[in-house]
Amino acid sequence: MLTIETLNEFGVNTKEGLTRCMNNEKFYFKMLKMGLASDQFEKLGAALECNNLDEAFEAAHALKGVLGNLALTPIYNPLAEMTELLRAGKSEDYVTMYQPILEIRNKLLALV
Amino acid sequence: MLNFQSSFYEKLIRSLDTNAVLMRVEEDGRYYPIWCSKEFTEMMEGTEEDFIKIESGGSMQSIHPDDRAKVSYLFHHHVTKDGTNSLNVRKLTMKGNWIWVNIHYSFIEDDGILYAYCNYFDITDIKENEKRAQSLYETARAELERLSSDKLVTWRFNITKNVIESLHGREVWLKYVKGRKYTDNLTYRVKTFPLERDRKKFLECFSVENLLENFKRGENTISTILFSQRPNGRKCFVEFSIILSENPYNGDIMAFATERDYNTETVNSILLKKALVEQFDMITYVVDDHYGVVIGDSKRITRGSIFPKKISGNYSEYLENQVKPVLTGSDEEIQNSLEALKLETIEKKVSEKEPYEVNISCYTNNEIFYKRFVFYVVDKEAKFYLLLKSDTTKIQREQIMINTQLKTALDTANQASIAKTAFLSSMSHEIRTPMNAIIGLDSIALKEPNISARTRSHLIKIGESAKHLLNLINDVLEMSRIESGRMVLRNEEFSFSTMLEQINAMVSSQCAEKGLNYDCNIIGEVDDYYIGDDMKLKQILINILSNAIKFTSKGGNVNFTIERVAKFSNKSTIRFIIQDTGIGMSEDFIPNIFDVFTQENSSASSAYGGTGLGMPITKNIIEMMNGSISVKSEKGVGSEFTVNVTLRNSDKISEVKHEEYAINLRDLKVLIIDDDKISCEHAKLVLEEVGISSDVAMNGNEAIEMIKLKSARREAYDILLIDLKMPEQDGISVTRRIREVSGNESAIIILTAHHWDDIIEEALEAGVDKFMAKPLFASSILSEFSQAIEQKRLSAEDDSPADLTGRHILLAEDMFINAEIMKEILSMREMEVDHGENGKLTVELFEKSPVGYYDAVLMDIRMPVMDGLQATETIRALNRPDAKTVPIIAITANAFDEDVQRSLQAGMNAHLSKPVDPEKLYQTLEEFIK
């Protein structure tokens, strides 16, 4: 079950997220669920697999905006870091880098 | 019987070629002419025979009836009634004309017969003249008596007969003196003069002998001024004058005397004269090129005299001979003086304005003397002028001396002042610039991780010494600003409680550090706002409190008490009492504490530090505020300073708790603009010490770019610290440009090693809010920054934000979640949102809307089909009036400066980064929609 407490345990800045959603918990959770379920995660994973960095950046950037809005800090922070690397067009082992991000996302998504 | 014809006597008489008659006189007084001379018959207009016939037997037919008794008496007594032997009688000639004759009778007895020899003089002419004189005499006497009626006393004396004939007047001693002896009266009157001097003078002047002697010499008027005591006891000056005249009837010498009050004249003449003489060494009338000295005594003027040699004479000659040769000065001055004294000039000038004054300088007796000629008009038409001449040498010399002294003093002072200002100005820069480097490098060096404890200790001491030196320079400059009157007090509304809090924050931390107990109390009520110079007030209070801390040892107390002691209609007097339990001062020293460079125990200065200017500065500032400071102190017990300051009341009541304004230091955004790397680094370090992070720009252009970006991000710098002296653009031009580009959102503080009095006006006009001395110190940053920001906020308060309710917002966002969240946020403030899922759709929505329908566009950047930058450019290029004006705000995860720059280039107004803070979004919308 996804609760404020469990989110906090994961390191989500629920306070900030709630503030952005005008302290409407229901709305926040609704958005949260949508955000976690976003197919952009899969798009990003696929693009990285194919080493299509441009597409990967598009997906990462879009996700970054959403995650930032929802204050999903534990996913947002590493993703933001990756986004900037992709923006700079640097060649990194993005697949490995994406692995822990996806893991946290999947854990949270399992709670939904 | 005498044969007269043959007698000797007859022969003798006949031989005299005279006008005579010889008569025989009977015992009964009858007479018979026996002979008359030829001259006599001619006078009588007849013959000897006719006369003898008519006169025989004493018929007296030829004598005027009024004169017959006199003649009869004479022939009976052989002498006149007066005891003389001559008579004036009127005689009738044979032809019937009356003539006046004077007859001189000689009675001679010869041979038993009495003869009368009568010698005749025709005095008809004399008598006629005498008659005229008589009537004149009578008229004059009447006139004199009439005139004398306003006199105190008038008398008429007969000097010859020594008798008083008449006496009238208001002030007489004895009423019934008529008929008394003149000499008796003299003896009586002399006693009425109180002064021996005047008694003597009176007797000398008016003794019978003197009067007669005067009369004999032809001096008919004798007059003298005497000091007299009147019958009623009043004392006064009198003018006693006597006019002498001969009574034509009897030849008696008459004296007409008057006595009149002379007090007024005495005062008028004598005192006026004296008064004038005091002021003027000469009073002269000038008429028709002729002068006459009225008052003046050449003997009075001992040196440098141009007193006329003659008591009266020709004015032009006097100028030519006595004035012109001694005039001194340039040729032009001499010519001017002569021109000014010319009669024509006087005539012209004095009729324009009276008095007409001419001042000249004369060189005589090897010295320069100053003379002043003052002309007055006596009679304009008659061209009769009065000239008052005075010697102004003494006054002029004193004046010249004083002027010279003043001028010298002023010159010296001015030179000293200019030199001092120039010196201080250059010193301020020359010393502060290297000091800046020393302090900066010292603090940087202290950050080095690998320095030894010994080096660290040295570095700390270097820093402390440098700071002390800098304080000294600052104090000296401040003192000179006060002394030269360049320090101006501000008259601005300020928050009294904020000021106290700032003081307390600083003082309590210092006390805590030193282990002192600090207590601040407000007695009664004080207002939240007053009008005055809070910076200077704070400065003096902190100065006194710092002293209290400095001179109190660990465990002691420092108390700060504030009380409003009076409230008038528009002013309040606030009393601040600062008490400590420190070392105190001896009573003898207290008066000296406000003198510069004094500390009771000179060795104490090494122990306690300080510049010795703190208290004098404090006192001077308090005096400028029309306040007062007093001290009570006891050695070893403590000191108590009382400051009374009157501030103007403010209408403002604290509406907003100033806690809201309190600066959260961590949130402060500061940009340091300085071309000098060390200065920048040091400033950054100092700011970090107090927990403020800052950005650095090395020149104006760089700074402006940074400010633009920050502004677009809605994260404008709170404070811009700008160095005054920069190579390309100085701090003031940079300020001007910043204000043009980003408006009034940041507080601008100019940092300088110079003193800024000379540029302050230009700076304020350019948009500078404040000056701070270089180098920066952590201790002053807090108060200076918070003041600058509060000032900024107070001035911005009036801008009321726009109401967002019902506004139409166009949102471009491809991510569904983001859009939902954004809609939720916007709906909280009751805004209506239209959503375009990419740039193209968004542009279409805008195109379709009526003009002015959308109040703002929120634009995501990264979107499929058409990104936000393109969409913005497209909207801006649309041919409709709101295309250029509608605010477009980027909302994006692209947070780099380049992204912000691109947004701005595309035509967006602001650039907010995701995740968006709702409050920030509202504020941005409020601002742009307005």
Coordinates of C-alpha atoms in Angstrom, one line a residue, chain B residues 375-845:
Chain B
F375 CA 28.2 116.4 4.9
Y376 CA 24.6 117.5 5.8
V377 CA 22.3 120.0 4.2
V378 CA 21.5 123.1 6.3
D379 CA 19.7 124.9 3.5
K380 CA 19.5 123.3 0.1
E381 CA 18.7 126.4 -1.9
A382 CA 21.2 128.5 -0.2
K383 CA 23.8 125.7 -0.7
F384 CA 24.6 125.9 2.9
Y385 CA 26.2 122.7 4.2
L386 CA 27.4 121.3 7.4
L387 CA 30.6 119.4 7.5
L388 CA 31.5 117.1 10.3
K389 CA 35.0 115.8 10.2
S390 CA 36.2 113.0 12.4
D391 CA 39.3 111.0 12.8
T392 CA 38.7 107.3 12.2
T393 CA 42.3 106.2 12.4
K394 CA 41.9 104.2 15.6
I395 CA 38.8 102.5 14.4
Q396 CA 40.2 101.9 10.9
R397 CA 43.4 100.6 12.2
E398 CA 41.6 98.2 14.5
Q399 CA 39.4 97.2 11.7
I400 CA 42.2 96.7 9.3
M401 CA 44.1 94.7 11.9
I402 CA 41.1 92.5 12.7
N403 CA 40.4 92.1 8.9
T404 CA 44.0 91.1 8.3
Q405 CA 43.9 88.7 11.2
L406 CA 40.6 87.3 10.1
K407 CA 41.8 86.9 6.5
T408 CA 45.0 85.3 7.6
A409 CA 43.2 83.0 9.9
L410 CA 40.6 82.2 7.2
D411 CA 43.3 81.6 4.6
T412 CA 45.2 79.4 6.9
A413 CA 42.1 77.5 7.9
N414 CA 41.0 77.1 4.3
Q415 CA 44.3 75.9 3.2
A416 CA 44.5 73.6 6.1
S417 CA 41.0 72.4 5.4
I418 CA 41.6 71.9 1.8
A419 CA 44.9 70.1 2.5
K420 CA 43.2 68.0 5.2
T421 CA 40.4 67.0 2.9
A422 CA 42.8 66.2 0.1
F423 CA 45.0 64.3 2.4
L424 CA 42.2 62.3 4.0
S425 CA 40.7 61.6 0.6
S426 CA 43.9 60.3 -0.8
M427 CA 44.9 58.6 2.4
S428 CA 41.6 56.9 2.5
H429 CA 42.2 55.3 -0.8
E430 CA 45.9 54.8 -0.6
I431 CA 45.8 53.1 2.7
R432 CA 42.6 51.3 2.4
T433 CA 43.5 49.7 -0.9
P434 CA 46.5 47.9 0.4
M435 CA 44.7 47.2 3.6
N436 CA 42.1 45.5 1.6
A437 CA 44.7 43.3 0.1
I438 CA 46.3 42.5 3.5
I439 CA 43.0 41.6 5.2
G440 CA 41.8 39.7 2.1
L441 CA 45.0 37.7 1.7
D442 CA 45.2 37.2 5.4
S443 CA 41.8 35.6 5.6
I444 CA 42.5 33.5 2.5
A445 CA 45.8 32.4 4.0
L446 CA 44.0 31.3 7.1
K447 CA 41.8 29.0 5.1
E448 CA 44.9 27.1 3.9
P449 CA 44.7 23.6 5.5
N450 CA 48.4 23.0 5.9
I451 CA 49.6 25.9 8.0
S452 CA 51.3 25.5 11.3
A453 CA 49.8 26.7 14.5
R454 CA 52.5 29.3 14.8
T455 CA 51.8 30.7 11.3
R456 CA 48.1 30.7 12.1
S457 CA 48.7 32.7 15.2
H458 CA 50.7 35.2 13.2
L459 CA 48.1 35.4 10.5
I460 CA 45.4 36.0 13.1
K461 CA 47.5 38.8 14.7
I462 CA 48.2 40.3 11.3
G463 CA 44.4 40.3 10.6
E464 CA 43.6 41.9 14.0
S465 CA 46.2 44.6 13.6
A466 CA 45.1 45.4 10.1
K467 CA 41.5 45.6 11.3
H468 CA 42.5 48.0 14.1
L469 CA 44.4 50.2 11.7
L470 CA 41.4 50.2 9.3
N471 CA 39.1 51.2 12.2
L472 CA 41.4 54.0 13.0
I473 CA 41.3 55.3 9.4
N474 CA 37.5 55.0 9.3
D475 CA 37.1 56.9 12.6
V476 CA 39.5 59.7 11.5
L477 CA 37.5 60.0 8.3
E478 CA 34.3 60.1 10.1
M479 CA 35.6 62.7 12.5
S480 CA 36.8 64.8 9.6
R481 CA 33.4 64.5 8.0
I482 CA 31.7 65.7 11.1
E483 CA 34.2 68.6 11.5
S484 CA 33.9 69.7 7.9
G485 CA 30.2 69.6 8.1
R486 CA 30.0 67.0 5.4
M487 CA 28.1 64.6 7.5
V488 CA 24.4 65.0 6.9
L489 CA 21.8 63.3 9.1
R490 CA 19.0 61.5 7.3
N491 CA 15.4 62.1 8.2
E492 CA 13.7 58.9 7.3
E493 CA 11.1 56.7 8.8
F494 CA 12.7 53.6 10.4
S495 CA 11.6 50.7 12.5
F496 CA 12.6 51.4 16.0
S497 CA 12.2 47.8 17.1
T498 CA 14.2 46.5 14.2
M499 CA 17.0 48.8 15.1
L500 CA 16.9 47.6 18.7
E501 CA 16.9 44.0 17.6
Q502 CA 19.9 44.5 15.4
I503 CA 21.7 46.2 18.3
N504 CA 20.7 43.4 20.6
A505 CA 21.7 40.6 18.2
M506 CA 25.2 42.1 17.9
V507 CA 25.7 43.1 21.5
S508 CA 24.3 39.9 23.1
S509 CA 26.6 37.8 21.0
Q510 CA 29.6 39.9 22.0
C511 CA 28.5 39.7 25.6
A512 CA 28.0 36.0 25.4
E513 CA 31.5 35.6 23.9
K514 CA 33.1 37.5 26.7
G515 CA 31.0 35.9 29.4
L516 CA 29.0 39.0 30.4
N517 CA 25.3 39.2 31.3
Y518 CA 23.4 41.4 28.9
D519 CA 20.0 42.7 29.6
C520 CA 17.9 45.0 27.4
N521 CA 14.7 46.6 28.8
I522 CA 12.1 48.9 27.4
I523 CA 10.4 50.9 30.1
G524 CA 6.8 51.8 29.3
E525 CA 5.8 52.3 25.7
V526 CA 7.8 53.2 22.6
D527 CA 6.4 53.5 19.1
D528 CA 7.3 51.1 16.4
Y529 CA 8.4 53.7 13.9
Y530 CA 10.1 57.0 14.3
I531 CA 11.6 59.5 11.8
G532 CA 15.3 60.2 12.1
D533 CA 18.7 58.7 11.2
D534 CA 18.6 55.2 12.6
M535 CA 22.0 54.3 11.2
K536 CA 23.7 57.0 13.1
L537 CA 21.6 56.3 16.2
K538 CA 22.6 52.7 16.0
Q539 CA 26.2 53.6 15.5
I540 CA 26.3 55.7 18.7
L541 CA 24.4 53.2 20.8
I542 CA 26.6 50.3 19.6
N543 CA 29.7 52.4 20.2
I544 CA 28.7 53.1 23.8
L545 CA 27.6 49.5 24.3
S546 CA 30.9 48.2 22.8
N547 CA 32.8 50.3 25.2
A548 CA 30.7 48.9 28.1
I549 CA 31.6 45.4 26.9
K550 CA 35.2 46.3 26.4
F551 CA 35.7 47.8 29.8
T552 CA 33.8 45.1 31.7
S553 CA 35.4 41.9 32.7
K554 CA 34.0 38.4 32.6
G555 CA 31.0 37.8 34.8
G556 CA 30.0 41.6 34.8
N557 CA 26.8 43.1 33.6
V558 CA 25.8 45.3 30.8
N559 CA 22.4 46.8 30.9
F560 CA 20.6 48.7 28.1
T561 CA 17.5 50.6 29.1
I562 CA 15.2 52.4 26.7
E563 CA 12.5 54.8 27.8
R564 CA 10.4 57.4 26.1
V565 CA 10.6 60.3 28.5
A566 CA 8.4 62.8 26.6
K567 CA 6.0 62.9 23.7
F568 CA 5.1 66.2 22.1
S569 CA 2.7 66.8 19.3
N570 CA 5.1 65.5 16.6
K571 CA 8.2 64.5 18.5
S572 CA 9.3 62.1 21.2
T573 CA 12.3 62.2 23.4
I574 CA 13.9 58.8 23.9
R575 CA 16.3 58.1 26.7
F576 CA 18.9 55.3 26.3
I577 CA 20.8 54.3 29.4
I578 CA 23.8 52.0 29.1
Q579 CA 25.1 50.7 32.4
D580 CA 28.0 48.5 33.1
T581 CA 29.9 47.0 36.0
G582 CA 33.2 47.6 34.4
I583 CA 36.4 49.4 35.5
G584 CA 34.7 52.8 35.6
M585 CA 36.5 56.1 35.5
S586 CA 37.7 58.6 38.1
E587 CA 35.5 61.7 38.4
D588 CA 38.4 63.9 37.2
F589 CA 38.6 62.1 33.9
I590 CA 34.9 62.1 33.0
P591 CA 35.0 65.6 31.4
N592 CA 37.8 64.4 29.1
I593 CA 36.2 61.3 27.7
F594 CA 34.7 63.3 24.8
D595 CA 38.1 64.7 23.8
V596 CA 39.9 63.0 20.9
F597 CA 42.5 60.4 21.6
T598 CA 42.0 60.1 25.3
Q599 CA 41.8 57.0 27.5
E600 CA 42.1 57.4 31.2
N601 CA 45.0 55.1 31.6
S602 CA 47.2 55.5 28.5
S603 CA 48.4 52.0 29.2
A604 CA 44.8 50.9 29.1
S605 CA 44.7 51.6 25.3
S606 CA 47.0 48.8 24.7
A607 CA 45.0 46.5 26.9
Y608 CA 41.6 47.6 25.6
G609 CA 42.4 48.9 22.1
G610 CA 40.3 51.5 20.4
T611 CA 41.1 54.5 18.3
G612 CA 40.3 57.2 20.9
L613 CA 37.8 58.7 18.5
G614 CA 34.7 56.7 19.3
M615 CA 33.4 58.9 22.1
P616 CA 34.1 62.2 20.3
I617 CA 32.3 60.9 17.2
T618 CA 29.5 59.7 19.4
K619 CA 29.2 63.0 21.1
N620 CA 29.3 64.9 17.9
I621 CA 26.6 62.9 16.2
I622 CA 24.4 63.2 19.3
E623 CA 24.9 67.0 19.2
M624 CA 24.0 67.0 15.5
M625 CA 20.8 65.3 16.5
N626 CA 20.2 68.0 19.1
G627 CA 20.5 65.3 21.7
S628 CA 22.5 65.1 24.9
I629 CA 24.9 62.6 26.5
S630 CA 25.9 62.4 30.1
V631 CA 28.1 60.1 32.1
K632 CA 28.2 58.9 35.7
S633 CA 31.0 56.7 36.7
E634 CA 32.9 55.4 39.7
K635 CA 36.2 53.8 39.5
G636 CA 36.0 50.0 40.0
V637 CA 32.2 50.1 40.2
G638 CA 31.1 50.9 36.7
S639 CA 29.8 53.5 34.3
E640 CA 26.4 54.8 33.2
F641 CA 25.9 56.7 30.0
T642 CA 22.6 58.5 29.4
V643 CA 21.7 59.5 25.9
N644 CA 18.7 61.7 25.2
V645 CA 17.6 62.0 21.6
T646 CA 14.5 63.6 20.2
L647 CA 13.0 61.9 17.2
R648 CA 10.0 62.8 15.1
N649 CA 7.0 60.7 15.5
S650 CA 5.8 58.6 12.6
D651 CA 2.2 57.9 11.7
K652 CA 3.1 54.5 10.7
I653 CA 2.0 51.7 12.9
S654 CA 3.6 48.3 12.7
E655 CA 1.1 46.4 10.5
V656 CA 3.3 43.7 9.4
K657 CA 5.5 42.0 12.0
H658 CA 9.0 42.7 10.9
E659 CA 9.9 39.1 11.5
E660 CA 8.4 38.5 8.1
Y661 CA 11.0 40.8 6.8
A662 CA 13.8 39.3 8.8
I663 CA 16.4 38.1 6.4
N664 CA 16.9 34.5 6.0
L665 CA 20.6 34.6 5.3
R666 CA 20.8 31.3 3.5
D667 CA 18.2 32.5 1.0
L668 CA 20.0 35.7 0.2
K669 CA 21.2 35.9 -3.3
V670 CA 24.2 38.1 -3.6
L671 CA 26.3 39.1 -6.6
I672 CA 29.8 40.5 -6.1
I673 CA 31.0 42.7 -9.0
D674 CA 34.7 43.5 -8.7
D675 CA 37.5 43.4 -11.2
D676 CA 40.0 42.6 -8.4
K677 CA 40.2 38.9 -7.9
I678 CA 41.5 39.1 -4.3
S679 CA 38.7 41.5 -3.4
C680 CA 36.1 39.2 -4.8
E681 CA 37.6 36.2 -3.1
H682 CA 37.7 38.0 0.2
A683 CA 34.2 39.3 -0.1
K684 CA 32.9 35.9 -0.9
L685 CA 34.8 34.5 2.1
V686 CA 33.4 37.1 4.5
L687 CA 29.9 36.5 3.2
E688 CA 30.4 32.8 3.8
E689 CA 31.4 33.5 7.3
V690 CA 28.0 34.8 8.0
G691 CA 26.4 32.1 5.9
I692 CA 25.7 33.9 2.7
S693 CA 26.6 32.3 -0.6
S694 CA 27.4 34.6 -3.4
D695 CA 28.1 34.8 -7.1
V696 CA 31.0 36.7 -8.6
A697 CA 31.2 38.8 -11.7
M698 CA 34.5 40.3 -12.8
N699 CA 33.1 43.2 -14.8
G700 CA 29.9 45.1 -15.6
N701 CA 28.9 43.1 -18.7
E702 CA 29.3 39.8 -17.1
A703 CA 27.3 41.0 -14.2
I704 CA 24.5 42.3 -16.4
E705 CA 24.2 38.9 -18.1
M706 CA 24.1 37.1 -14.8
I707 CA 21.5 39.5 -13.5
K708 CA 19.3 39.1 -16.6
L709 CA 19.4 35.3 -16.2
K710 CA 18.6 35.4 -12.5
S711 CA 15.8 37.9 -13.1
A712 CA 14.3 35.6 -15.8
R713 CA 14.5 32.7 -13.4
R714 CA 12.6 34.8 -10.9
E715 CA 15.5 34.4 -8.6
A716 CA 16.7 38.0 -8.8
Y717 CA 19.7 38.9 -6.6
D718 CA 18.7 40.5 -3.4
I719 CA 22.0 42.4 -3.1
L720 CA 24.5 43.5 -5.7
L721 CA 27.9 44.4 -4.2
I722 CA 29.6 46.6 -6.8
D723 CA 33.1 47.9 -6.6
L724 CA 33.3 51.6 -7.3
K725 CA 36.6 51.6 -9.2
M726 CA 36.6 49.2 -12.1
P727 CA 38.6 49.7 -15.3
E728 CA 35.9 49.6 -18.0
Q729 CA 32.9 50.8 -16.3
D730 CA 32.8 52.2 -12.8
G731 CA 30.3 51.0 -10.2
I732 CA 28.0 53.9 -10.8
S733 CA 27.7 53.3 -14.6
V734 CA 27.2 49.6 -13.9
T735 CA 24.5 50.5 -11.5
R736 CA 22.8 52.7 -14.0
R737 CA 22.9 49.9 -16.6
I738 CA 21.6 47.3 -14.2
R739 CA 18.7 49.6 -13.3
E740 CA 17.9 49.9 -17.0
V741 CA 18.0 46.2 -17.6
S742 CA 16.4 44.7 -14.5
G743 CA 14.7 47.6 -12.8
N744 CA 14.6 48.1 -9.1
E745 CA 14.5 44.6 -7.8
S746 CA 17.9 44.3 -6.2
A747 CA 19.5 46.4 -3.5
I748 CA 22.7 47.9 -4.9
I749 CA 25.6 48.5 -2.5
I750 CA 28.7 50.2 -3.7
L751 CA 31.9 49.0 -2.2
T752 CA 34.7 51.5 -2.0
A753 CA 37.9 52.3 -0.3
H754 CA 37.3 56.0 -1.0
H755 CA 35.1 58.2 1.0
W756 CA 31.9 58.7 -0.9
D757 CA 30.6 62.1 0.1
D758 CA 31.5 63.6 -3.2
I759 CA 29.8 61.1 -5.4
I760 CA 26.8 60.3 -3.2
E761 CA 24.3 62.4 -5.1
E762 CA 25.3 61.0 -8.5
A763 CA 25.3 57.5 -7.0
L764 CA 21.8 57.8 -5.5
E765 CA 20.5 59.1 -8.7
A766 CA 21.9 56.2 -10.6
G767 CA 20.1 53.8 -8.3
V768 CA 22.6 53.0 -5.6
D769 CA 21.0 52.2 -2.3
K770 CA 24.0 52.2 0.0
F771 CA 27.7 52.5 0.4
M772 CA 30.0 50.2 2.3
A773 CA 33.6 50.7 3.0
K774 CA 36.1 48.2 1.7
P775 CA 37.2 45.8 3.0
L776 CA 34.0 44.1 4.2
F777 CA 33.6 42.8 7.7
A778 CA 31.3 40.1 8.8
S779 CA 30.1 42.2 11.8
S780 CA 28.8 45.0 9.7
I781 CA 27.4 42.9 6.8
L782 CA 24.3 41.7 8.8
S783 CA 23.1 45.1 9.7
E784 CA 24.0 46.8 6.4
F785 CA 22.4 44.1 4.3
S786 CA 19.2 43.9 6.3
Q787 CA 18.9 47.6 6.2
A788 CA 19.4 47.7 2.5
I789 CA 16.8 45.0 1.9
E790 CA 14.3 46.5 4.3
Q791 CA 14.6 49.8 2.6
K792 CA 14.0 48.1 -0.8
R793 CA 11.0 46.2 0.5
L794 CA 9.5 49.3 2.1
S795 CA 9.8 51.1 -1.2
A796 CA 8.4 48.2 -3.1
E797 CA 5.5 47.8 -0.8
D798 CA 3.2 50.1 -2.7
D799 CA 3.1 47.8 -5.7
S800 CA 0.0 45.9 -5.1
P801 CA -0.1 42.5 -6.9
A802 CA -2.6 41.7 -9.6
D803 CA -5.6 39.6 -8.7
L804 CA -5.3 36.3 -10.4
T805 CA -9.0 35.2 -10.0
G806 CA -10.6 34.5 -13.4
R807 CA -7.5 35.0 -15.4
H808 CA -7.1 33.0 -18.6
I809 CA -3.9 31.0 -18.8
L810 CA -2.8 29.1 -21.8
L811 CA -0.7 26.1 -20.8
A812 CA 1.6 24.3 -23.2
E813 CA 2.7 21.0 -21.7
D814 CA 3.1 17.6 -23.4
M815 CA 3.3 15.6 -20.2
F816 CA -0.1 14.7 -18.9
I817 CA 0.9 14.6 -15.2
N818 CA 2.7 17.9 -15.4
A819 CA -0.2 19.5 -17.1
E820 CA -2.6 18.1 -14.5
I821 CA -0.5 19.3 -11.6
M822 CA -0.2 22.7 -13.2
K823 CA -3.9 22.9 -13.8
E824 CA -4.5 22.0 -10.2
I825 CA -2.1 24.7 -9.1
L826 CA -3.7 27.3 -11.3
S827 CA -7.2 26.4 -10.3
M828 CA -6.4 27.0 -6.6
R829 CA -6.3 30.7 -7.4
E830 CA -9.4 30.3 -9.6
M831 CA -7.6 30.8 -12.9
E832 CA -9.0 29.2 -16.1
V833 CA -6.6 27.1 -18.0
D834 CA -6.6 26.0 -21.7
H835 CA -4.1 23.3 -22.4
G836 CA -2.2 22.7 -25.6
E837 CA -0.3 19.4 -25.7
N838 CA 2.4 20.7 -27.9
G839 CA 3.7 24.0 -29.3
K840 CA 1.7 23.9 -32.4
L841 CA -1.6 23.3 -30.7
T842 CA -0.8 26.0 -28.2
V843 CA -0.1 28.5 -31.0
E844 CA -3.4 27.5 -32.6
L845 CA -5.3 28.1 -29.4

